[in-house]
Amino acid sequence: MSELRVQPLVLTDQDVVLVTGGTGLFGKAVEHVVKQDNLPGSWVFLGSKDGDLRDLSACKALFEKYKPTYVLHLAAFVGGLFKNMNFKVSFWLDNVNMNNNILSCCYEYGVKKTISCLSTCVFPDKIEYPITEDKLHVGPPHFSNDAYAYAKRMLDMLSVWYNEQAVREGKESRFSSVIPTNLYGPHDNFNVENGHVLPGLMHKCYKAQKGGSDFIVYGSGKPLRQFLFSHDAARMLLWTMLNYQSQEPIMLCVSEEDEKSIGQVAQSIKDAFNFSGNMIFDTSKADGQFKKTASNAKMLRLNPTFKYTPFDEAIKTTVQWFLDNYETARK
Ligand code: NAP
Ligand code: GDP
């Protein structure tokens, strides 16, 4: 079977697309693109207030209520390097419970297509670069985020097993996943201790500017990351939902040439805030994995006309969103 549908899937007004994690960074970006492109169908963006997805009966109640035809499963217990190192049991239990509940409901309630979200953090630590989709299970993950990594890897396996079962039982349900690199954008978690590096640095730069203090960047600033704007990730995810029909995961990332060091992105943030004070690297803090360079070759082979938002423009949009929404932003 070809990786691409012969004709893209056409949503109708009878379709219900349930987006778990709909109140988070990625979910809000999907909502933004769905509205901007005026996509048909009923779109339901769920947050944890709508139901705790770790609880099977809460999940079933949501599926009974909305009767989704498609599910984008983005909800997860998420965090940056430091949260990953400190809350491993929750990273495993919460994520495995949510994933098992959502995928089992998708199968039981006959959802036609479910796309779940993995992460490039979950690939093996010792790996040949660039990382490609087929290397997900070929070695142990980095110790700093092993709990999150194994939970995501089991989500991939559960998708495979449900596909096998669906074929055996003659059911229409199909399961696949996307694998984003580091995401950033409006509605991110700007908490300095628990969030990811870009929103954490934005918040720290904001505070340094307000308080006239130094801008502290954790670690050496040397590790490399591929940062993907959440609106670009959302466009790729929606493209995947409508066009891609393979069960193999597909990477969502910028090209290898656009990989940046933490020091470089800290400088871009400093520029976006017009911060003229000192930028200091606190090398007593962990660097985490040095790099996890991923290949966007598969996405660009299948979707060659995709246009990325330029990095500096996306940083400015995110900083402006943070400034405009400072009081209510997660921080
Ligand atoms: P996020 O901003 O922290 O949002 C997490 C979402 O999950 C929120 O909508 C949250 O709901 C929901 N959620 C968490 N626990 C829940 C529970 N027990 N029951 C119901 N909902 C729950 O995270 P994100 O960055 O958008 O991440 C979305 C997906 O992308 C995740 O699968 C993550 O692993 C993946 N990913 C993220 C990155 C990144 O850099 N951020 C990179 C690669 C992959 P409330 O906010 O309403 O509580
Ligand atoms: P990762 O990409 O999964 O490792 O997670 P993060 O998004 O948390 O990025 C971690 C990298 O950014 C490490 O090299 C950290 O040392 C570095 N870093 C620099 N300053 C910060 C910060 O304020 N918060 C976080 N989370 N990481 C930071």
Tab-separated table of C-alpha atoms and ligand atoms in Angstrom:
chain	number	residue	atom	x	y	z
A	1	MET	CA	0.000	0.000	0.000
A	2	SER	CA	1.326	3.453	-0.907
A	3	GLU	CA	2.164	5.833	1.951
A	4	LEU	CA	-0.125	8.477	0.492
A	5	ARG	CA	-3.844	8.306	-0.133
A	6	VAL	CA	-4.729	8.475	-3.837
A	7	GLN	CA	-7.146	11.308	-2.980
A	8	PRO	CA	-6.746	13.352	0.227
A	9	LEU	CA	-9.346	12.593	2.862
A	10	VAL	CA	-12.224	15.058	2.618
A	11	LEU	CA	-13.808	15.883	5.957
A	12	THR	CA	-17.549	16.478	5.955
A	13	ASP	CA	-19.767	18.292	8.419
A	14	GLN	CA	-20.734	14.869	9.807
A	15	ASP	CA	-17.152	14.237	10.920
A	16	VAL	CA	-16.142	14.860	14.518
A	17	VAL	CA	-12.452	15.326	15.164
A	18	LEU	CA	-11.516	14.934	18.824
A	19	VAL	CA	-8.224	16.562	19.765
A	20	THR	CA	-6.902	15.437	23.161
A	21	GLY	CA	-4.463	17.928	24.666
A	22	GLY	CA	-6.486	20.582	22.864
A	23	THR	CA	-5.681	23.231	25.469
A	24	GLY	CA	-1.901	22.758	25.258
A	25	LEU	CA	0.805	24.224	23.016
A	26	PHE	CA	0.272	21.778	20.145
A	27	GLY	CA	-3.525	21.543	20.530
A	28	LYS	CA	-3.955	25.326	20.476
A	29	ALA	CA	-1.843	25.490	17.323
A	30	VAL	CA	-4.099	22.882	15.675
A	31	GLU	CA	-7.122	24.954	16.691
A	32	HIS	CA	-5.492	28.063	15.179
A	33	VAL	CA	-4.873	26.346	11.814
A	34	VAL	CA	-8.302	24.656	11.731
A	35	LYS	CA	-9.919	28.085	12.217
A	36	GLN	CA	-7.581	29.852	9.795
A	37	ASP	CA	-8.220	27.257	7.060
A	38	ASN	CA	-11.907	26.927	7.943
A	39	LEU	CA	-11.718	23.117	7.912
A	40	PRO	CA	-15.087	21.319	7.816
A	41	GLY	CA	-16.361	18.990	10.540
A	42	SER	CA	-16.921	19.490	14.251
A	43	TRP	CA	-13.653	19.965	16.087
A	44	VAL	CA	-13.537	19.270	19.811
A	45	PHE	CA	-10.465	20.512	21.688
A	46	LEU	CA	-10.271	18.730	25.033
A	47	GLY	CA	-8.378	19.832	28.137
A	48	SER	CA	-7.999	18.026	31.434
A	49	LYS	CA	-11.024	19.905	32.818
A	50	ASP	CA	-13.198	18.026	30.295
A	51	GLY	CA	-12.081	14.718	31.787
A	52	ASP	CA	-9.006	13.068	33.225
A	53	LEU	CA	-7.771	10.791	30.443
A	54	ARG	CA	-5.922	8.604	32.970
A	55	ASP	CA	-9.382	7.427	33.989
A	56	LEU	CA	-10.962	4.941	31.564
A	57	SER	CA	-14.533	5.781	32.563
A	58	ALA	CA	-13.869	9.504	31.927
A	59	CYS	CA	-12.491	8.622	28.469
A	60	LYS	CA	-15.492	6.458	27.668
A	61	ALA	CA	-17.845	9.272	28.722
A	62	LEU	CA	-16.075	11.629	26.273
A	63	PHE	CA	-16.334	9.104	23.423
A	64	GLU	CA	-20.030	8.503	24.235
A	65	LYS	CA	-20.645	12.249	24.251
A	66	TYR	CA	-18.776	13.264	21.087
A	67	LYS	CA	-18.764	10.039	19.006
A	68	PRO	CA	-15.564	11.041	17.177
A	69	THR	CA	-14.794	9.826	13.666
A	70	TYR	CA	-11.141	10.966	13.920
A	71	VAL	CA	-8.867	11.441	16.934
A	72	LEU	CA	-5.665	13.469	17.213
A	73	HIS	CA	-4.179	12.256	20.498
A	74	LEU	CA	-1.869	15.002	21.753
A	75	ALA	CA	-2.523	14.888	25.509
A	76	ALA	CA	0.438	13.866	27.614
A	77	PHE	CA	2.235	14.513	30.865
A	78	VAL	CA	4.870	16.768	29.304
A	79	GLY	CA	7.885	18.770	30.420
A	80	GLY	CA	11.433	19.845	29.752
A	81	LEU	CA	14.673	18.122	30.730
A	82	PHE	CA	14.496	19.013	34.433
A	83	LYS	CA	10.888	17.875	34.921
A	84	ASN	CA	11.703	14.657	33.022
A	85	MET	CA	14.548	13.889	35.417
A	86	ASN	CA	12.461	14.574	38.553
A	87	PHE	CA	9.061	12.988	37.833
A	88	LYS	CA	9.853	9.706	36.081
A	89	VAL	CA	7.112	7.639	37.726
A	90	SER	CA	4.430	10.131	36.633
A	91	PHE	CA	5.932	10.349	33.134
A	92	TRP	CA	5.513	6.583	32.845
A	93	LEU	CA	2.221	5.961	34.676
A	94	ASP	CA	0.253	9.015	33.523
A	95	ASN	CA	1.283	8.672	29.906
A	96	VAL	CA	0.802	4.910	29.662
A	97	ASN	CA	-2.613	5.170	31.321
A	98	MET	CA	-3.752	8.026	29.044
A	99	ASN	CA	-2.448	6.294	25.921
A	100	ASN	CA	-3.980	2.902	26.766
A	101	ASN	CA	-7.341	4.498	27.568
A	102	ILE	CA	-7.497	6.686	24.461
A	103	LEU	CA	-6.369	4.026	21.998
A	104	SER	CA	-8.673	1.388	23.474
A	105	CYS	CA	-11.622	3.814	23.213
A	106	CYS	CA	-10.662	4.699	19.620
A	107	TYR	CA	-10.802	1.003	18.764
A	108	GLU	CA	-13.938	0.215	20.778
A	109	TYR	CA	-15.871	3.228	19.392
A	110	GLY	CA	-14.772	2.644	15.776
A	111	VAL	CA	-12.738	5.819	15.234
A	112	LYS	CA	-11.592	5.666	11.601
A	113	LYS	CA	-8.159	7.123	12.114
A	114	THR	CA	-6.174	7.961	15.244
A	115	ILE	CA	-2.926	9.900	15.083
A	116	SER	CA	-0.894	9.980	18.286
A	117	CYS	CA	2.080	12.083	19.180
A	118	LEU	CA	5.555	10.729	19.949
A	119	SER	CA	8.717	12.865	20.285
A	120	THR	CA	12.286	12.830	18.974
A	121	CYS	CA	13.384	12.700	22.671
A	122	VAL	CA	12.306	9.076	22.751
A	123	PHE	CA	14.805	7.708	20.215
A	124	PRO	CA	17.873	5.755	21.370
A	125	ASP	CA	20.649	7.827	22.908
A	126	LYS	CA	23.424	6.140	20.926
A	127	ILE	CA	22.268	6.378	17.348
A	128	GLU	CA	23.487	7.184	13.877
A	129	TYR	CA	22.502	10.695	12.728
A	130	PRO	CA	20.272	11.901	11.249
A	131	ILE	CA	17.596	9.977	13.116
A	132	THR	CA	14.974	8.416	10.880
A	133	GLU	CA	11.540	7.080	11.783
A	134	ASP	CA	12.613	3.420	11.582
A	135	LYS	CA	15.130	3.729	14.475
A	136	LEU	CA	12.633	4.242	17.300
A	137	HIS	CA	13.263	0.957	19.110
A	138	VAL	CA	16.884	0.110	18.242
A	139	GLY	CA	18.502	0.956	21.617
A	140	PRO	CA	17.904	2.418	25.086
A	141	PRO	CA	16.838	6.080	25.398
A	142	HIS	CA	18.865	8.758	27.243
A	143	PHE	CA	18.637	8.161	31.041
A	144	SER	CA	17.304	11.697	31.618
A	145	ASN	CA	13.946	10.958	29.973
A	146	ASP	CA	13.742	7.170	29.864
A	147	ALA	CA	10.283	7.014	31.524
A	148	TYR	CA	8.719	9.400	28.975
A	149	ALA	CA	10.580	7.620	26.175
A	150	TYR	CA	9.379	4.126	27.064
A	151	ALA	CA	5.785	5.364	27.496
A	152	LYS	CA	5.887	6.928	24.005
A	153	ARG	CA	7.554	3.850	22.480
A	154	MET	CA	4.782	1.654	23.913
A	155	LEU	CA	2.237	4.040	22.371
A	156	ASP	CA	3.844	3.313	19.007
A	157	MET	CA	3.665	-0.437	19.670
A	158	LEU	CA	0.040	-0.270	20.795
A	159	SER	CA	-0.804	1.501	17.515
A	160	VAL	CA	0.905	-1.326	15.602
A	161	TRP	CA	-0.993	-3.991	17.585
A	162	TYR	CA	-4.359	-2.290	17.108
A	163	ASN	CA	-3.712	-2.069	13.358
A	164	GLU	CA	-2.958	-5.807	13.285
A	165	GLN	CA	-6.106	-6.555	15.270
A	166	ALA	CA	-8.223	-4.263	13.043
A	167	VAL	CA	-7.047	-6.109	9.927
A	168	ARG	CA	-7.737	-9.483	11.587
A	169	GLU	CA	-11.199	-8.414	12.721
A	170	GLY	CA	-12.084	-6.583	9.481
A	171	LYS	CA	-12.419	-3.223	11.251
A	172	GLU	CA	-11.837	0.142	9.597
A	173	SER	CA	-9.901	1.739	12.515
A	174	ARG	CA	-6.291	2.698	11.751
A	175	PHE	CA	-3.586	4.088	14.029
A	176	SER	CA	-0.468	6.083	13.269
A	177	SER	CA	1.816	8.633	14.935
A	178	VAL	CA	3.781	11.783	14.305
A	179	ILE	CA	7.186	12.486	15.886
A	180	PRO	CA	7.806	16.189	16.496
A	181	THR	CA	11.131	17.686	17.543
A	182	ASN	CA	11.168	20.526	20.135
A	183	LEU	CA	8.021	22.624	19.670
A	184	TYR	CA	7.456	26.249	20.678
A	185	GLY	CA	4.827	28.901	20.097
A	186	PRO	CA	1.852	30.699	21.670
A	187	HIS	CA	0.197	28.907	24.633
A	188	ASP	CA	3.433	27.133	25.616
A	189	ASN	CA	4.258	26.428	29.256
A	190	PHE	CA	6.539	29.319	30.266
A	191	ASN	CA	7.334	27.843	33.696
A	192	VAL	CA	11.070	28.184	34.211
A	193	GLU	CA	11.669	24.987	36.186
A	194	ASN	CA	9.251	22.602	34.466
A	195	GLY	CA	8.905	23.905	30.907
A	196	HIS	CA	10.993	23.403	27.784
A	197	VAL	CA	14.027	25.493	26.976
A	198	LEU	CA	12.556	28.154	24.629
A	199	PRO	CA	9.588	29.237	26.772
A	200	GLY	CA	11.802	28.940	29.885
A	201	LEU	CA	14.412	31.242	28.348
A	202	MET	CA	11.738	33.697	27.204
A	203	HIS	CA	10.367	33.936	30.727
A	204	LYS	CA	13.850	34.290	32.215
A	205	CYS	CA	14.795	37.011	29.714
A	206	TYR	CA	11.541	38.854	30.528
A	207	LYS	CA	12.342	38.722	34.254
A	208	ALA	CA	15.968	39.770	33.715
A	209	GLN	CA	14.804	42.776	31.712
A	210	LYS	CA	12.192	43.759	34.314
A	211	GLY	CA	14.541	43.238	37.275
A	212	GLY	CA	17.726	44.531	35.638
A	213	SER	CA	19.432	41.189	36.413
A	214	ASP	CA	21.522	38.785	34.304
A	215	PHE	CA	19.848	36.473	31.767
A	216	ILE	CA	20.806	32.946	32.945
A	217	VAL	CA	20.939	30.146	30.391
A	218	TYR	CA	21.216	26.651	31.902
A	219	GLY	CA	24.062	24.366	30.837
A	220	SER	CA	26.887	25.112	28.406
A	221	GLY	CA	24.663	26.432	25.605
A	222	LYS	CA	26.339	23.923	23.257
A	223	PRO	CA	23.629	21.233	22.859
A	224	LEU	CA	21.839	21.301	19.514
A	225	ARG	CA	18.091	21.151	18.892
A	226	GLN	CA	15.712	21.440	15.930
A	227	PHE	CA	12.995	23.863	17.013
A	228	LEU	CA	9.690	23.651	15.157
A	229	PHE	CA	7.076	26.417	15.387
A	230	SER	CA	3.834	24.928	16.756
A	231	HIS	CA	1.750	26.361	13.877
A	232	ASP	CA	4.044	24.575	11.376
A	233	ALA	CA	3.741	21.360	13.405
A	234	ALA	CA	-0.052	21.717	13.347
A	235	ARG	CA	-0.081	22.147	9.558
A	236	MET	CA	2.083	19.038	9.203
A	237	LEU	CA	-0.153	17.054	11.550
A	238	LEU	CA	-3.316	18.039	9.652
A	239	TRP	CA	-1.605	17.234	6.364
A	240	THR	CA	-0.710	13.814	7.810
A	241	MET	CA	-4.291	13.204	8.881
A	242	LEU	CA	-5.685	14.010	5.426
A	243	ASN	CA	-2.999	12.582	3.171
A	244	TYR	CA	-0.919	9.905	4.887
A	245	GLN	CA	-2.185	6.358	5.188
A	246	SER	CA	0.798	4.334	6.390
A	247	GLN	CA	1.015	3.196	10.030
A	248	GLU	CA	4.712	4.104	10.239
A	249	PRO	CA	5.313	7.255	12.290
A	250	ILE	CA	6.351	10.388	10.440
A	251	MET	CA	8.814	12.999	11.720
A	252	LEU	CA	7.735	16.637	12.110
A	253	CYS	CA	10.864	18.766	12.080
A	254	VAL	CA	12.938	21.421	10.376
A	255	SER	CA	15.869	20.385	8.242
A	256	GLU	CA	19.222	19.320	9.686
A	257	GLU	CA	20.792	22.589	8.474
A	258	ASP	CA	18.338	24.521	10.654
A	259	GLU	CA	19.478	22.822	13.857
A	260	LYS	CA	20.526	25.479	16.400
A	261	SER	CA	22.606	25.519	19.579
A	262	ILE	CA	20.947	26.546	22.859
A	263	GLY	CA	23.380	29.500	22.892
A	264	GLN	CA	22.157	30.628	19.448
A	265	VAL	CA	18.475	30.493	20.410
A	266	ALA	CA	19.212	32.296	23.686
A	267	GLN	CA	20.792	35.067	21.584
A	268	SER	CA	17.681	35.208	19.306
A	269	ILE	CA	15.481	35.539	22.403
A	270	LYS	CA	17.747	38.237	23.820
A	271	ASP	CA	17.397	40.104	20.497
A	272	ALA	CA	13.600	39.660	20.380
A	273	PHE	CA	13.352	41.227	23.874
A	274	ASN	CA	15.931	43.939	23.001
A	275	PHE	CA	17.685	42.851	26.214
A	276	SER	CA	20.988	44.661	26.622
A	277	GLY	CA	22.159	43.063	29.923
A	278	ASN	CA	24.515	40.088	30.405
A	279	MET	CA	23.755	36.579	29.193
A	280	ILE	CA	25.404	33.988	31.510
A	281	PHE	CA	25.706	30.207	31.027
A	282	ASP	CA	25.180	28.283	34.289
A	283	THR	CA	27.264	25.182	33.635
A	284	SER	CA	26.284	23.666	37.006
A	285	LYS	CA	22.959	22.775	35.331
A	286	ALA	CA	22.560	19.685	33.116
A	287	ASP	CA	23.026	19.848	29.340
A	288	GLY	CA	20.917	16.730	28.713
A	289	GLN	CA	21.333	14.933	25.412
A	290	PHE	CA	23.908	16.719	23.220
A	291	LYS	CA	21.806	16.395	20.094
A	292	LYS	CA	19.040	14.340	18.531
A	293	THR	CA	19.272	15.485	14.935
A	294	ALA	CA	16.283	14.184	13.049
A	295	SER	CA	15.651	13.859	9.338
A	296	ASN	CA	12.712	15.639	7.713
A	297	ALA	CA	13.389	13.757	4.445
A	298	LYS	CA	10.262	11.611	4.653
A	299	MET	CA	7.915	14.548	5.264
A	300	LEU	CA	9.501	16.599	2.472
A	301	ARG	CA	9.477	13.643	0.069
A	302	LEU	CA	5.730	13.217	0.649
A	303	ASN	CA	4.834	16.897	1.137
A	304	PRO	CA	7.477	18.747	-0.921
A	305	THR	CA	5.733	22.126	-1.067
A	306	PHE	CA	5.587	22.584	2.723
A	307	LYS	CA	6.646	26.127	3.703
A	308	TYR	CA	8.228	26.672	7.119
A	309	THR	CA	7.750	29.886	9.093
A	310	PRO	CA	11.190	31.573	9.366
A	311	PHE	CA	12.699	31.029	12.854
A	312	ASP	CA	13.120	34.711	13.788
A	313	GLU	CA	9.550	35.511	12.700
A	314	ALA	CA	8.164	32.617	14.788
A	315	ILE	CA	10.277	33.656	17.816
A	316	LYS	CA	8.935	37.216	17.516
A	317	THR	CA	5.337	35.939	17.277
A	318	THR	CA	5.855	33.775	20.377
A	319	VAL	CA	7.552	36.529	22.407
A	320	GLN	CA	4.791	38.963	21.432
A	321	TRP	CA	2.126	36.417	22.460
A	322	PHE	CA	3.875	35.959	25.816
A	323	LEU	CA	4.008	39.730	26.402
A	324	ASP	CA	0.366	40.214	25.352
A	325	ASN	CA	-0.830	37.318	27.537
A	326	TYR	CA	1.590	37.585	30.446
A	327	GLU	CA	-1.089	37.555	33.146
A	328	THR	CA	-2.839	34.408	31.947
A	329	ALA	CA	0.021	32.455	30.288
A	330	ARG	CA	1.110	29.205	31.992
A	331	LYS	CA	4.235	30.128	33.928
B	1	NAP	P1	1.229	20.879	26.835
B	1	NAP	O1	1.227	22.264	26.305
B	1	NAP	O2	1.790	20.661	28.201
B	1	NAP	O3	-0.253	20.331	26.788
B	1	NAP	C1	-0.556	19.081	27.336
B	1	NAP	C2	-2.014	18.828	27.072
B	1	NAP	O4	-2.360	17.552	27.632
B	1	NAP	C3	-2.930	19.868	27.726
B	1	NAP	O5	-4.034	20.099	26.881
B	1	NAP	C4	-3.381	19.148	29.000
B	1	NAP	O6	-4.635	19.595	29.474
B	1	NAP	C5	-3.489	17.718	28.480
B	1	NAP	N1	-3.401	16.768	29.575
B	1	NAP	C6	-2.340	16.500	30.379
B	1	NAP	N2	-2.667	15.598	31.306
B	1	NAP	C7	-3.964	15.257	31.073
B	1	NAP	C8	-4.887	14.372	31.696
B	1	NAP	N3	-4.532	13.618	32.758
B	1	NAP	N4	-6.144	14.291	31.199
B	1	NAP	C9	-6.515	15.059	30.138
B	1	NAP	N5	-5.696	15.896	29.489
B	1	NAP	C10	-4.438	16.005	29.968
B	1	NAP	O7	1.996	19.892	25.892
B	1	NAP	P2	2.359	20.047	24.335
B	1	NAP	O8	3.735	20.589	24.295
B	1	NAP	O9	1.251	20.701	23.618
B	1	NAP	O10	2.460	18.516	23.914
B	1	NAP	C11	1.489	17.909	23.063
B	1	NAP	C12	2.045	16.607	22.551
B	1	NAP	O11	3.243	16.870	21.805
B	1	NAP	C13	2.433	15.635	23.671
B	1	NAP	O12	2.056	14.329	23.275
B	1	NAP	C14	3.949	15.754	23.743
B	1	NAP	O13	4.530	14.571	24.225
B	1	NAP	C15	4.281	16.025	22.292
B	1	NAP	N6	5.551	16.727	22.042
B	1	NAP	C16	5.765	17.975	22.565
B	1	NAP	C17	6.972	18.610	22.297
B	1	NAP	C18	7.288	19.977	22.839
B	1	NAP	O14	8.401	20.464	22.621
B	1	NAP	N7	6.379	20.646	23.521
B	1	NAP	C19	7.936	17.975	21.490
B	1	NAP	C20	7.668	16.717	20.973
B	1	NAP	C21	6.466	16.102	21.252
B	1	NAP	P3	-4.760	20.873	30.477
B	1	NAP	O15	-3.753	21.897	30.025
B	1	NAP	O16	-6.163	21.332	30.256
B	1	NAP	O17	-4.454	20.385	31.833
B	2	GDP	P1	15.139	18.497	25.722
B	2	GDP	O1	15.270	19.147	24.394
B	2	GDP	O2	14.180	17.377	25.738
B	2	GDP	O3	16.480	18.116	26.298
B	2	GDP	O4	14.490	19.503	26.762
B	2	GDP	P2	14.493	21.083	26.949
B	2	GDP	O5	13.546	21.730	26.032
B	2	GDP	O6	14.252	21.260	28.406
B	2	GDP	O7	15.960	21.598	26.562
B	2	GDP	C1	17.040	21.264	27.377
B	2	GDP	C2	18.314	21.951	26.926
B	2	GDP	O8	18.204	23.366	27.058
B	2	GDP	C3	19.464	21.526	27.829
B	2	GDP	O9	20.679	21.608	27.095
B	2	GDP	C4	19.425	22.596	28.918
B	2	GDP	O10	20.667	22.722	29.605
B	2	GDP	C5	19.137	23.834	28.061
B	2	GDP	N1	18.521	24.962	28.788
B	2	GDP	C6	19.064	26.199	28.920
B	2	GDP	N2	18.283	26.994	29.663
B	2	GDP	C7	17.170	26.262	29.951
B	2	GDP	C8	15.972	26.565	30.660
B	2	GDP	O11	15.744	27.652	31.170
B	2	GDP	N3	15.030	25.576	30.744
B	2	GDP	C9	15.232	24.344	30.172
B	2	GDP	N4	14.249	23.433	30.259
B	2	GDP	N5	16.369	24.017	29.522
B	2	GDP	C10	17.329	24.967	29.409
